[in-house]
Tab-separated table of C-alpha atoms in Angstrom:
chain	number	residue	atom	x	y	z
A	230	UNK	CA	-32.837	57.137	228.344
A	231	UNK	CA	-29.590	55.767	226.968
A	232	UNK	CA	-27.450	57.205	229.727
A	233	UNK	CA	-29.591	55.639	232.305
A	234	UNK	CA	-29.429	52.152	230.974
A	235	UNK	CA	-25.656	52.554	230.328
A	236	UNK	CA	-25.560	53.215	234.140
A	237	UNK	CA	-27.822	51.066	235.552
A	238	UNK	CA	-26.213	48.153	233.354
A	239	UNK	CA	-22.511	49.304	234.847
A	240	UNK	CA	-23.913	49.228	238.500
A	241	UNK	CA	-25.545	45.893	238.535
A	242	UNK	CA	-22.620	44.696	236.441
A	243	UNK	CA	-19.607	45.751	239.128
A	244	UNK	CA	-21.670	44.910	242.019
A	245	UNK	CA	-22.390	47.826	243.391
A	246	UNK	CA	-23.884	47.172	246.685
A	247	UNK	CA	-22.666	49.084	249.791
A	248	UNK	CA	-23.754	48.152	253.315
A	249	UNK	CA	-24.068	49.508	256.921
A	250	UNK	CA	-22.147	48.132	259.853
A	251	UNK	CA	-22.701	48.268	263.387
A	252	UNK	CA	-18.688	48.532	264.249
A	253	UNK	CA	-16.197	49.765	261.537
A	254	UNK	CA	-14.666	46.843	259.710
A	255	UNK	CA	-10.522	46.516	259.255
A	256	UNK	CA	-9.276	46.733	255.963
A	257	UNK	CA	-7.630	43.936	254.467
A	258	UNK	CA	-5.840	46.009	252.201
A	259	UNK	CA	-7.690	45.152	248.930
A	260	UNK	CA	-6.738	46.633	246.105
A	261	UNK	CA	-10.309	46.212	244.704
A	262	UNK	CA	-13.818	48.424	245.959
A	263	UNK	CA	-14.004	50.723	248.848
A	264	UNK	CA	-14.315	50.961	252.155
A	265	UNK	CA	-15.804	54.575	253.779
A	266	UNK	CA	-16.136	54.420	257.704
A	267	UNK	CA	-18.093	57.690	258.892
A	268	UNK	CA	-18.335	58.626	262.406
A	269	UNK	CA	-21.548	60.357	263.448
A	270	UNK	CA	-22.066	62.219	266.287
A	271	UNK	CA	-25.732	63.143	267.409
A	272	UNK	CA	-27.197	62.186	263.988
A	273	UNK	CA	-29.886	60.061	264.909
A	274	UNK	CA	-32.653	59.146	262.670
A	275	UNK	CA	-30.890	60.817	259.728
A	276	UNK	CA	-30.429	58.798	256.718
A	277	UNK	CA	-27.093	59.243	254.506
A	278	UNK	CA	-26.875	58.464	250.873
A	279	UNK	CA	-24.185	57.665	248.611
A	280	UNK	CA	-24.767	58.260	245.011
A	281	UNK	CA	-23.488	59.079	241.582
A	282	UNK	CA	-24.119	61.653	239.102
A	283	UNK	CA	-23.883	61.884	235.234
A	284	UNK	CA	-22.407	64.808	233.902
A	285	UNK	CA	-24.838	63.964	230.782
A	286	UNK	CA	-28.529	64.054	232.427
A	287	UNK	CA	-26.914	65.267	236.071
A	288	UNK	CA	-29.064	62.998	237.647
A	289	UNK	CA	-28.026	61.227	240.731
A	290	UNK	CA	-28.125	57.567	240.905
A	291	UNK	CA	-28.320	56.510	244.875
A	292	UNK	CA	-26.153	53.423	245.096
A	293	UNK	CA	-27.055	53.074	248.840
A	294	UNK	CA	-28.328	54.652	251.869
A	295	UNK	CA	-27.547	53.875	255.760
A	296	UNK	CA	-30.119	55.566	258.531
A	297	UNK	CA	-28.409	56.486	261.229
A	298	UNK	CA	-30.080	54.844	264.248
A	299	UNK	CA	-28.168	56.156	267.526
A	300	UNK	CA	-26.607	59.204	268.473
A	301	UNK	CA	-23.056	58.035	268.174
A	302	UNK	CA	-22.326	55.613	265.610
A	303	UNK	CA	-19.749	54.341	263.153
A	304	UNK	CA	-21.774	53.288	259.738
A	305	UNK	CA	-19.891	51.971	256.811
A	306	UNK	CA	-20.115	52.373	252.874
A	307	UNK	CA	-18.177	49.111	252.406
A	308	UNK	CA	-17.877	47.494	248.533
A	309	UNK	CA	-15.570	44.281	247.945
A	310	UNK	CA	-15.326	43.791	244.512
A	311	UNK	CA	-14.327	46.077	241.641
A	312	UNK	CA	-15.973	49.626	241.016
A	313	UNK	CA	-15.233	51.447	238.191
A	314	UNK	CA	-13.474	54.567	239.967
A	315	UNK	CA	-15.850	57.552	239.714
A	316	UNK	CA	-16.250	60.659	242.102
A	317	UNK	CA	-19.242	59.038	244.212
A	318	UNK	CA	-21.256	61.979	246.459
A	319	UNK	CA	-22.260	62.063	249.873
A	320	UNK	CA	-25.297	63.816	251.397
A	321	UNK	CA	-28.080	63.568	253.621
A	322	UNK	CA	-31.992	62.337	252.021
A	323	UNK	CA	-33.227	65.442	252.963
A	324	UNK	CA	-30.466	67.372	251.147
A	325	UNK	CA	-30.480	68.675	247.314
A	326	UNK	CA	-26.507	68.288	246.696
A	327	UNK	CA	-23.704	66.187	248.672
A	328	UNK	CA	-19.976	66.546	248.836
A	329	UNK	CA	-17.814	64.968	246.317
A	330	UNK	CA	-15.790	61.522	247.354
A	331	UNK	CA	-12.695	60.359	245.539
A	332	UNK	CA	-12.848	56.878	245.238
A	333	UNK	CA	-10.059	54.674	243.561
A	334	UNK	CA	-10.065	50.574	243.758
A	335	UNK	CA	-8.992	49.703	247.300
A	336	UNK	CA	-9.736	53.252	248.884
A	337	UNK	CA	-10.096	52.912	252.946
A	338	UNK	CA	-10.924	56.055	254.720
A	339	UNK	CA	-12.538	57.203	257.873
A	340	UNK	CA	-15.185	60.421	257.857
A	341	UNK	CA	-16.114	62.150	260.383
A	342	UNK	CA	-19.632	64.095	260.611
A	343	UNK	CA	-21.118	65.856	263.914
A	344	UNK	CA	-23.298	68.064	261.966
A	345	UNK	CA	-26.862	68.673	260.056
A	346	UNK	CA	-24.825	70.290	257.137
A	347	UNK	CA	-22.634	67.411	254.898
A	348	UNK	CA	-20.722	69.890	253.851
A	349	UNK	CA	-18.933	70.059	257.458
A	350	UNK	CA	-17.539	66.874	257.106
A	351	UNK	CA	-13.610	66.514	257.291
A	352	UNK	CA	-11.540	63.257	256.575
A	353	UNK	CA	-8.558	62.113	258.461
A	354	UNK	CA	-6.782	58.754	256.959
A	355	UNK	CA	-6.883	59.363	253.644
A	356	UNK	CA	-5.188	62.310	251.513
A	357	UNK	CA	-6.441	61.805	248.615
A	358	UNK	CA	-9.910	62.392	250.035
A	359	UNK	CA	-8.875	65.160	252.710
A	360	UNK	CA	-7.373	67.142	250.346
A	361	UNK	CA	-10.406	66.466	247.881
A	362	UNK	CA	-12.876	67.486	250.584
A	363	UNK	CA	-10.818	70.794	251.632
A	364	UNK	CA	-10.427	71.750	247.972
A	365	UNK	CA	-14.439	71.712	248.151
A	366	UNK	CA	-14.656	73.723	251.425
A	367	UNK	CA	-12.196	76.403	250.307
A	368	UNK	CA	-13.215	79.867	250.314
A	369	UNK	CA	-15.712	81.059	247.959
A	370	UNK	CA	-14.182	84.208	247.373
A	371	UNK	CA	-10.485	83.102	246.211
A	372	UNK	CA	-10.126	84.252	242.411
A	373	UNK	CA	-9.809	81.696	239.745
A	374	UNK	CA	-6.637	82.144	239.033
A	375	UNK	CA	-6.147	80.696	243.248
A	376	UNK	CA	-8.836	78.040	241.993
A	377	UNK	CA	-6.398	76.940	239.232
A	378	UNK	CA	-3.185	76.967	241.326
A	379	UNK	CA	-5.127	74.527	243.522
A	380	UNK	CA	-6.245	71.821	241.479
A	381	UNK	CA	-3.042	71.727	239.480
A	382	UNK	CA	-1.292	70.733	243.106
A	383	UNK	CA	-3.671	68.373	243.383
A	384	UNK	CA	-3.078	66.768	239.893
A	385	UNK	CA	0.902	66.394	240.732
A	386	UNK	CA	0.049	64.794	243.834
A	387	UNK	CA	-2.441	62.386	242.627
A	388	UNK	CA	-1.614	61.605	239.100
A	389	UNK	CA	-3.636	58.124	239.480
A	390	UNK	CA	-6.583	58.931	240.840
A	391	UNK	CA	-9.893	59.721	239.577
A	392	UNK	CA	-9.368	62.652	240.849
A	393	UNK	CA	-6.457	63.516	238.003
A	394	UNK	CA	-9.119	62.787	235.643
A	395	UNK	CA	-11.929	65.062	237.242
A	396	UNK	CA	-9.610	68.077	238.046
A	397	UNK	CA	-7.641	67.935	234.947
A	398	UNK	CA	-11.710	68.004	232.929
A	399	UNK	CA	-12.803	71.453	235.701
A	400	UNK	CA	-8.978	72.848	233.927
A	401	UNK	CA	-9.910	72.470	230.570
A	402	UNK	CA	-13.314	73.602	231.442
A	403	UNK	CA	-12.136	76.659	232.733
A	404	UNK	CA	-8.971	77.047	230.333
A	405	UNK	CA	-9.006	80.570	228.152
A	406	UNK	CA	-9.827	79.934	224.523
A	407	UNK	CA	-8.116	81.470	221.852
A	408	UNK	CA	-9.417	84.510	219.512
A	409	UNK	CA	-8.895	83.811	216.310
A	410	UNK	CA	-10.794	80.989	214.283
A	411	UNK	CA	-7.613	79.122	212.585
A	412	UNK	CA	-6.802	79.160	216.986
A	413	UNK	CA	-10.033	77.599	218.047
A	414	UNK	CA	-10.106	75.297	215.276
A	415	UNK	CA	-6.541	73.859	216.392
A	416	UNK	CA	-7.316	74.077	219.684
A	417	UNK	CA	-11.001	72.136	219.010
A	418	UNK	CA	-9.081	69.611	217.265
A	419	UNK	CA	-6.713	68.844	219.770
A	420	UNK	CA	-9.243	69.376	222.704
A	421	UNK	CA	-9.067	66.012	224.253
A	422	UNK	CA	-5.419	65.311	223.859
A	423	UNK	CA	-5.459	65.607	228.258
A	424	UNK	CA	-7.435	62.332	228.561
A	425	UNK	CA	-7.988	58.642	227.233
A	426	UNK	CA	-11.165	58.490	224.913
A	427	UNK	CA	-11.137	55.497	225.721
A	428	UNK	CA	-10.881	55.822	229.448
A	429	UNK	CA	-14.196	54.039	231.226
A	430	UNK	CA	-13.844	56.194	233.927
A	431	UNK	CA	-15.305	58.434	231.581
A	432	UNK	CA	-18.716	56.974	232.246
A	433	UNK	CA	-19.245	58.398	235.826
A	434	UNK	CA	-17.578	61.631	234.870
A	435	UNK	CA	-19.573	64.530	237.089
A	436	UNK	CA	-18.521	67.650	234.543
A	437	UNK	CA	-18.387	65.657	231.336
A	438	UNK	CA	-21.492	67.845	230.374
A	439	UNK	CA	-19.730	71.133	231.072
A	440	UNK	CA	-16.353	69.890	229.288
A	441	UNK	CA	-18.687	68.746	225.984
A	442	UNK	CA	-20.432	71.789	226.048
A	443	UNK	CA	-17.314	74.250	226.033
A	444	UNK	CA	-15.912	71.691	222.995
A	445	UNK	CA	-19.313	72.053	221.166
A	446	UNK	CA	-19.441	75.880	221.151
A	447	UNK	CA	-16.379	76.265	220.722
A	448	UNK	CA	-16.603	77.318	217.213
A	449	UNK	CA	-19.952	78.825	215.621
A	450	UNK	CA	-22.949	76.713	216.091
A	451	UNK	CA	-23.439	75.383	212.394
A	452	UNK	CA	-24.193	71.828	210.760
A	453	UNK	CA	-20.861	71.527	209.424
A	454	UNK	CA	-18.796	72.757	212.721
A	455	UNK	CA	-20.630	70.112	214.568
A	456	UNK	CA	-19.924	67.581	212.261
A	457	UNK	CA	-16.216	67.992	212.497
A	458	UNK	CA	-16.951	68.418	216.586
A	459	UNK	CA	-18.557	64.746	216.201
A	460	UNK	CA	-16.084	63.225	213.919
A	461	UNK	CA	-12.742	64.583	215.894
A	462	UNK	CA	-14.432	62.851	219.315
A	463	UNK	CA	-15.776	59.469	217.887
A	464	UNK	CA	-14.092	58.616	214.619
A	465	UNK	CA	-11.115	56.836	216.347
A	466	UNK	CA	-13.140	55.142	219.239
A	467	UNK	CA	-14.378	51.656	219.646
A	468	UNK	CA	-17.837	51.705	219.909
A	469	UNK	CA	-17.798	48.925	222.206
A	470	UNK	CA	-16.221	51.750	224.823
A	471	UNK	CA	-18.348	53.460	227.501
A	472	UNK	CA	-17.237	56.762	226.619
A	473	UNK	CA	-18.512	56.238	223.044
A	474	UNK	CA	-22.081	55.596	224.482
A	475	UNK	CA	-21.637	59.059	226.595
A	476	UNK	CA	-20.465	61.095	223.991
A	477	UNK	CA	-22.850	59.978	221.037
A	478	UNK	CA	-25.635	60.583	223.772
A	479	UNK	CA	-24.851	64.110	224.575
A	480	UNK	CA	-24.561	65.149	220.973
A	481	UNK	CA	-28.088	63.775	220.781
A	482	UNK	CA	-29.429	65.509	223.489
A	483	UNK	CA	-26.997	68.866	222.861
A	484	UNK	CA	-28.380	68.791	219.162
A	485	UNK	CA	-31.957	69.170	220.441
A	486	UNK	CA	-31.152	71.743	222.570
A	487	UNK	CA	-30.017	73.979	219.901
A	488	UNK	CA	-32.613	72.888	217.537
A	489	UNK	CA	-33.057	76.222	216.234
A	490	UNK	CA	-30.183	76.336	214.596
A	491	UNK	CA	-30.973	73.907	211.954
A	492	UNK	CA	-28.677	71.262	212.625
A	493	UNK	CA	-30.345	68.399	210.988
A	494	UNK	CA	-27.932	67.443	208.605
A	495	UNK	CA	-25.180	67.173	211.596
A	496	UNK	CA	-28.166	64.586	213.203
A	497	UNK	CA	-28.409	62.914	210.018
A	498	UNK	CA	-24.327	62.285	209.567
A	499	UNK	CA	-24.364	60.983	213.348
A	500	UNK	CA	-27.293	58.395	212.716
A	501	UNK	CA	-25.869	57.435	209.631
A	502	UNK	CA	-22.250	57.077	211.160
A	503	UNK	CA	-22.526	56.080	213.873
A	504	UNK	CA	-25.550	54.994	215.415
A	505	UNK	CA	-27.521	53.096	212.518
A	506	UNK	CA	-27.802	49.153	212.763
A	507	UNK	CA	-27.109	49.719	216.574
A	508	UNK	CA	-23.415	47.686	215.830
A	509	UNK	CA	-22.196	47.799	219.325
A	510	UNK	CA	-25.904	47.390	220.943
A	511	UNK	CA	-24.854	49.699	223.330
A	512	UNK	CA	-28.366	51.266	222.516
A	513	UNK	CA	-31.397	50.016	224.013
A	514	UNK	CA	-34.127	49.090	221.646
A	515	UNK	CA	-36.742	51.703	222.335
A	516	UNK	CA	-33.670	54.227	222.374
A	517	UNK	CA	-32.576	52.912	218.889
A	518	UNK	CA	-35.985	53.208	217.499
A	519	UNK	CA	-36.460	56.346	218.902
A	520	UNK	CA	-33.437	57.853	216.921
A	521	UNK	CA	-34.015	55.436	213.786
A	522	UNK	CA	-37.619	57.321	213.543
A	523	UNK	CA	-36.116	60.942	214.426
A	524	UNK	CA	-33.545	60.089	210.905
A	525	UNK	CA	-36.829	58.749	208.573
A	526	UNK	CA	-39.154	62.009	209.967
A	527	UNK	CA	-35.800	64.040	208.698
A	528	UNK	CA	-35.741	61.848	205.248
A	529	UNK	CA	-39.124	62.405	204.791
A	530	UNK	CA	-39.965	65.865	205.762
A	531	UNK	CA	-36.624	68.361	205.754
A	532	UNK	CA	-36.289	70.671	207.778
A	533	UNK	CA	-36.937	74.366	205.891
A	534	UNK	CA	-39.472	72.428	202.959
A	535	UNK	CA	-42.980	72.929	202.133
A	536	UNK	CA	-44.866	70.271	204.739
A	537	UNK	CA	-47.120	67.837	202.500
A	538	UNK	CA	-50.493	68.863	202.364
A	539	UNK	CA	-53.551	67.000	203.485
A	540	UNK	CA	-57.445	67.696	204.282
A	541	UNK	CA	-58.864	67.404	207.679
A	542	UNK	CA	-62.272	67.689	209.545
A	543	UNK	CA	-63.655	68.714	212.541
A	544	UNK	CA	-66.312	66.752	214.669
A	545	UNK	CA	-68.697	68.783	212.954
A	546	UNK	CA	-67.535	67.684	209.734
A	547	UNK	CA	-66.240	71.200	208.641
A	548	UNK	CA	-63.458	70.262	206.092
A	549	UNK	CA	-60.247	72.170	206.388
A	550	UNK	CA	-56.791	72.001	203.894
A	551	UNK	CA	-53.779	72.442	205.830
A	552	UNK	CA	-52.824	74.556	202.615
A	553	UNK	CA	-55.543	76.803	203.672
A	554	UNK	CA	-54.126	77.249	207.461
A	555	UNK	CA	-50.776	78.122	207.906
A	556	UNK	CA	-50.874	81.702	205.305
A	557	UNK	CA	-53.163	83.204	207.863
A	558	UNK	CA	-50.877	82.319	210.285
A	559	UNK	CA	-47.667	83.499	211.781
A	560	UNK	CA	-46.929	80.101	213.314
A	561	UNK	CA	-48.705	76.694	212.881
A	562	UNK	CA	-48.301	73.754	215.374
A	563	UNK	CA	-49.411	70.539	214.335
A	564	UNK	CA	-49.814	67.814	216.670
A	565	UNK	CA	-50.561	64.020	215.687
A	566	UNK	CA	-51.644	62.178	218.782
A	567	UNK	CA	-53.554	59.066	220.810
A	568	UNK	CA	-55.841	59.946	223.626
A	569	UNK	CA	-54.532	56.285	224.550
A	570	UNK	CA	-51.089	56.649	224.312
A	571	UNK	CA	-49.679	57.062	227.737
A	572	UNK	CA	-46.970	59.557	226.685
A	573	UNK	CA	-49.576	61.805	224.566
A	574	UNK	CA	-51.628	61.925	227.863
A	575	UNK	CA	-48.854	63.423	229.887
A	576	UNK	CA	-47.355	65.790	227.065
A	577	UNK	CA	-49.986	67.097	225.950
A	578	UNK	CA	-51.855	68.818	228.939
A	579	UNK	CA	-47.961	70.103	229.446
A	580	UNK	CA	-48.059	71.629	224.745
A	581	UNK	CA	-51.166	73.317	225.537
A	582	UNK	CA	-49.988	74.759	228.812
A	583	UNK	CA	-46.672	75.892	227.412
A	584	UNK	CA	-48.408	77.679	224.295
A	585	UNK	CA	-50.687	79.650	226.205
A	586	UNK	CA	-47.884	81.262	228.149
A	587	UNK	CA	-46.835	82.051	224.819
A	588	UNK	CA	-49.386	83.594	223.108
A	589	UNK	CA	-49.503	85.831	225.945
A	590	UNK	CA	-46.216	86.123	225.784
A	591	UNK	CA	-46.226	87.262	222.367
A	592	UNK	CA	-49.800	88.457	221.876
A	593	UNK	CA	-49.040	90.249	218.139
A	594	UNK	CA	-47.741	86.799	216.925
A	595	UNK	CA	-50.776	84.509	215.694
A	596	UNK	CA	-50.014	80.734	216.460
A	597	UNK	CA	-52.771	78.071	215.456
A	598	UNK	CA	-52.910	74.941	217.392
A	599	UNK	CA	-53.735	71.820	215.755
A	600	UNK	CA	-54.486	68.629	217.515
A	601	UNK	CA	-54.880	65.796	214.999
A	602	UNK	CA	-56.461	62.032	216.281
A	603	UNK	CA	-54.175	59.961	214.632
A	604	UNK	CA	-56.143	56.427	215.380
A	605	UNK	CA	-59.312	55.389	213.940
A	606	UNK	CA	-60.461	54.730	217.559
A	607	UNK	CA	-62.201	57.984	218.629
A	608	UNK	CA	-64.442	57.007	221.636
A	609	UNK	CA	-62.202	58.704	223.694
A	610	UNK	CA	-61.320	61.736	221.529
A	611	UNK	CA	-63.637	64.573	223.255
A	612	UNK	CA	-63.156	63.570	226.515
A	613	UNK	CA	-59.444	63.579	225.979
A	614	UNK	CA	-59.794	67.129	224.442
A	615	UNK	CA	-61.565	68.667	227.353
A	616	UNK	CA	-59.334	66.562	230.025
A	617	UNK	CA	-56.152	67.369	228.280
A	618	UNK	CA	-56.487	71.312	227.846
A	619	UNK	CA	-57.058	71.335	223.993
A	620	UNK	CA	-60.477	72.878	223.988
A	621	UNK	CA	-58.644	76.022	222.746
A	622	UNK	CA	-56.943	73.837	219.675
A	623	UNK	CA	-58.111	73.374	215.916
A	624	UNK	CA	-59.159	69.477	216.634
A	625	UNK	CA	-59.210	67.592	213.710
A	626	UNK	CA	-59.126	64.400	212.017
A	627	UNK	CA	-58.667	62.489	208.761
A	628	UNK	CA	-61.357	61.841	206.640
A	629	UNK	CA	-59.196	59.227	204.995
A	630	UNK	CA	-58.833	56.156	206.399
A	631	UNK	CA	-55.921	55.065	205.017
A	632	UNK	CA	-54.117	58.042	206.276
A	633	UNK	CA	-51.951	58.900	203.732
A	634	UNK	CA	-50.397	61.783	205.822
A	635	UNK	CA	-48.543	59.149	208.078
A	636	UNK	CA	-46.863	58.015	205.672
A	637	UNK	CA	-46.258	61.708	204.059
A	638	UNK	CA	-44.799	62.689	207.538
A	639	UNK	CA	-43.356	59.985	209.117
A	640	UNK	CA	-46.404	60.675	211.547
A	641	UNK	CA	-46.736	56.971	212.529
A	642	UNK	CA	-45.571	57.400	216.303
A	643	UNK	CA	-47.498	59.496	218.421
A	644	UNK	CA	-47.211	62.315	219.675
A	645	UNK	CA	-45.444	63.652	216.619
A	646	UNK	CA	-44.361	67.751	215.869
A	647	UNK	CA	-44.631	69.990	213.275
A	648	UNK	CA	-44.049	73.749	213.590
A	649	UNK	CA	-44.206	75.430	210.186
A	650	UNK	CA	-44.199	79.170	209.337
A	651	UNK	CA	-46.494	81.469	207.251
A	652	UNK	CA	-45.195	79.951	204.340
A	653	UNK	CA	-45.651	76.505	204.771
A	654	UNK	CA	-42.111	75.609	205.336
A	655	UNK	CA	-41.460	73.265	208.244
A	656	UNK	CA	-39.053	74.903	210.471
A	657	UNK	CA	-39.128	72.384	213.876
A	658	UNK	CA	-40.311	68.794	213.983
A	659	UNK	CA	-40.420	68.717	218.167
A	660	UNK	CA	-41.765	70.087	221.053
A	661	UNK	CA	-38.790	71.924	222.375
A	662	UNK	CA	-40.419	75.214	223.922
A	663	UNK	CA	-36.790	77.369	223.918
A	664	UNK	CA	-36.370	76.439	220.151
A	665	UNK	CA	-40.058	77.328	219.537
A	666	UNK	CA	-39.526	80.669	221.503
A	667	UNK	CA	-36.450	81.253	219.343
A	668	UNK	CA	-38.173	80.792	216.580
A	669	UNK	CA	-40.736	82.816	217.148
A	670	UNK	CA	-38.466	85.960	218.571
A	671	UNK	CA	-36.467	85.566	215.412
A	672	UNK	CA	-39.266	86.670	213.013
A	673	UNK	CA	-40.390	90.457	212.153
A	674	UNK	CA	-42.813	91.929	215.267
C-alpha cells in the first residue's frame, strides 16, 4: 500500500531507531529526537512497544520494543537525531491499543509504570506529556461539551506541539456542522483553514481518517461533491508534500468504500489530476499501476453500460454467451482469474465464501457465479476449482485464443470484477462485499 511505503520510507529516512538502556541516560538538552525514561516496577519478562499509527489504514507501525528483564528497572526509548513529531503510542506486546505519547524534537521525560494495564501509567517531568496522558485517563462519563473545554486548555498551553495539531484535528472532528447546504458548502470550503496543508506532521496524524471522513460527507455523497471535496484539499498543494501523498490515498481508498454510489467519474478526475504520470513519484510502481489500470478498466467499460459480450465454454465444451446469462439473472458476478497467480489463490477461496453467505442471505435474489481461466495454461484449472471453493461457480473459459475479451474489459490483470445486473449493465467492477450487498438490497425483493 501507498501509505505503508510513505511510512516505512519516512522511518528509515529520520532514523528511527530507539534503544534500551540498563541506567537512564542524562539529557544533553538536544533540541533534536527524544528521550522517554520509564520506570518499571515488578514487570519482568514483559515486553513494551513503541509504535505509530496512521489515521489512513490505522495500522500500527512498531518502531521498537524493550523486554523488560528484572523486576525493577529503568528502560529507555532514546532517539538522537530528528523525528518528524507525531503522537507515538505506548503499550505492552500482549496488548491491542497503547496510550498516546506527545513527542516534539528534543522531548525528555520520565514514565513511570508499576502495573499490567499501560493505561496506569502517569508522567512526572514533562507537562506536555502529563497533561496529555491525564487528558487520556479522564473520566469516561464527562459530557462532550467537558471533553471540549479540555482540549481547548490544552491547545493554549501548548500551541507548538504536536499535540496543538492532534487536539485542534479531535475539535474539528467533533465541531457541530451547519444545516443548511449554502452553510456546509462554506464551511466544506473553508474546512482546513485550522492547519498547514502543507504541514509534514500531517503524515503520522492518528485521526486524520476521522477528520477526512467528516470533510468527505459533509455534503451529499455524489461525483461532483467529491470532486470539489478533492480539488478544495489538493489543488494548492505541492505534490512533493507528505500530506499530498495522505490525502490523495484516502480519497482512493474512501472512494472504494462508497463504491455504490457511482463515483467513478470523481476517480477518473483524481487519476487524471493528480495522480497520472506519477510527477512527484511519491507512488510506488505497483501502486501506480494499480490505479493506472483501475482508470483504463473505467475507460473501457463505464460504470452503468452494457458489458461487451463474449462466448465461453465449459470443460465439457458446453458453449455459453454471456448475452444469454445475466437476463435470467438478478445479479451476475464475473470473475477473470489465474490458478497461479498468488493473489487469485488467496481471494478467491475468500469471493466464494463471501457469496454464499449471501445467497443465503438473500435467498429470493438469484446471483450466478462465474469463474473465467484467463491463461491458456489450464493444468491446474480443476484442481484450483475444487481447492479454491468454486465447485458451486459457472467455470468457464475462452474458446478464443486470442482473447478478445481482455482487451474488451481491460481484463488483462487477474483477478479482475464484474458485477452486472439483469440487464446487462455493469454496475461494480470490484470485489467490495458492502457495495455488492448495497447493491443488491437496493433492487425490488
Amino acid at each position: 500500500m501507498l501509505i505503508k511505503k510513505i511510512i516505512l520510507i519516512a522511518i528509515l529516512s529520520i532514523g528511527l531507531s530507539a534503544s534500551a538502556q540498563q541506567k537512564k541516560v542524562k539529557s544533553k538538552g538536544s533540541k533534536e529526537g527524544f528521550e522517554i525514561s520509564i520506570h518499571t516496577t515488578n514487570l519482568k519478562d514483559k515486553k513494551l512497544q513503541l509504535y505509530l499509527v496512521t489515521g489512513v489504514t490505522k495500522k500500527q507501525f512498531i518502531t521498537d520494543s524493550i523486554a523488560i528483564k528484572e523486576n525493577s528497572k529503568i528502560v529507555v526509548f532514546k532517539q538522537p537525531k530528528k523525528i518528524i513529531e507525531a503522537i507515538y503510542y505506548l503499550k505492552f506486546s500482549d496488548q491491542k491499543n497503547g496510550v498516546g505519547i506527545a513527542l516534539d524534537n528534543g522531548a525528555v521525560m520520565d514514565l513511570y509504570l508499576n502495573s499490567n494495564t499501560i493505561e496506569e501509567i502517569t508522567c512526572s517531568n514533562n507537562a506536555i506529556n502529563k497533561d496529555f496522558i491525564e487528558y487520556q485517563q479522564q473520566d469516561k462519563s464527562i459530557t462532550s461539551e467537558q471533553k471540549t473545554n479540555k482540549r481547548n486548555a490544552l491547545l493554549s498551553r501548548y500551541p507548538n506541539s504536536i499535540l496543538q495539531l492532534y487536539l485542534a484535528a479531535e475539535n474539528k472532528i467533533t465541531e457541530k456542522v451547519p444545516v443548511t447546504l449554502e452553510e456546509k458548502i462554506s464551511y466544506r470550503n473553508s474546512y482546513f483553514t485550522f492547519m498547514d496543508l502543507t504541514d509534514k506532521r500531517i503524515l503520522f496524524l492518528p485521526n486524520s481518517t476521522k477528520l477526512l471522513y467528516k470533510y468527505v460527507t459533509l455534503l451529499p455523497i455524489t461525483a461532483d461533491n467529491y470532486i470539489d471535496n478533492i480539488d478544495h484539499s489538493l489543488k494548492e498543494l505541492s505534490c512533493k508534500s507528505k500530506s499530498f501523498g495522505v490525502f490523495s490515498n484516502y480519497f482512493i481508498s474512501n472512494l472504494a468504500f462508497f463504491e455504490s454510489y457511482q463515483l467513478e467519474d470523481a476517480y477518473n478526475y483524481l487519476y487524471k489530476t493528480y495522480i497520472d504520470k506519477n510527477p512527484c513519484d511519491i507512488f510506488s510502481t505497483a501502486d501506480y499501476n494499480n490505479y493506472a489500470n483501475k482508470y483504463a478498466t473505467n475507460i473501457k467499460v463505464p460504470i452503468g453500460t452494457k458489458c461487451p459480450d463474449f462466448e465461453l465454454v465449459s470443460k465439457d465444451s458446453i458453449t455459453y454467451k454471456l448475452s444469454e446469462i445475466y437476463p435470467k439473472n438478478d445479479f451476475t458476478f464475473v470473475v477473470f482469474y489465474s490458478p497461479s497467480c498468488v493473489h487469485c489463490q488467496e481471494k478467491m477461496p475468500v469471493v466464494s465464501d463471501s457469496f454464499k453467505n449471501l445467497k443465503n442471505k438473500y435467498p429470493t435474489k438469484n446471483i450466478q457465479l462465474i469463474g473465467v481461466i484467463n491463461d491458456a495454461d489450464e493444468s491446474n484449472w480443476t484442481q484450483f476449482i475444487s481447492e479454491k471453493k468454486l465447485d458451486y461457480w459457472l467455470n468457464l473459459k475462452s474458446p478464443d485464443s486470442k482473447r478478445k475479451y481482455q482487451e474488451d474489459f481491460n481484463a488483462y490483470s487477474n483477478p479482475s470484477y464484474f458485477l452486472i445486473n439483469k440487464s446487462g449493465d455493469v454496475i461494480l467492477k470490484t470485489f467490495n462485499i458492502k457495495a455488492i450487498e448495497e447493491l443488491i438490497k437496493s433492487t425490488n425483493p
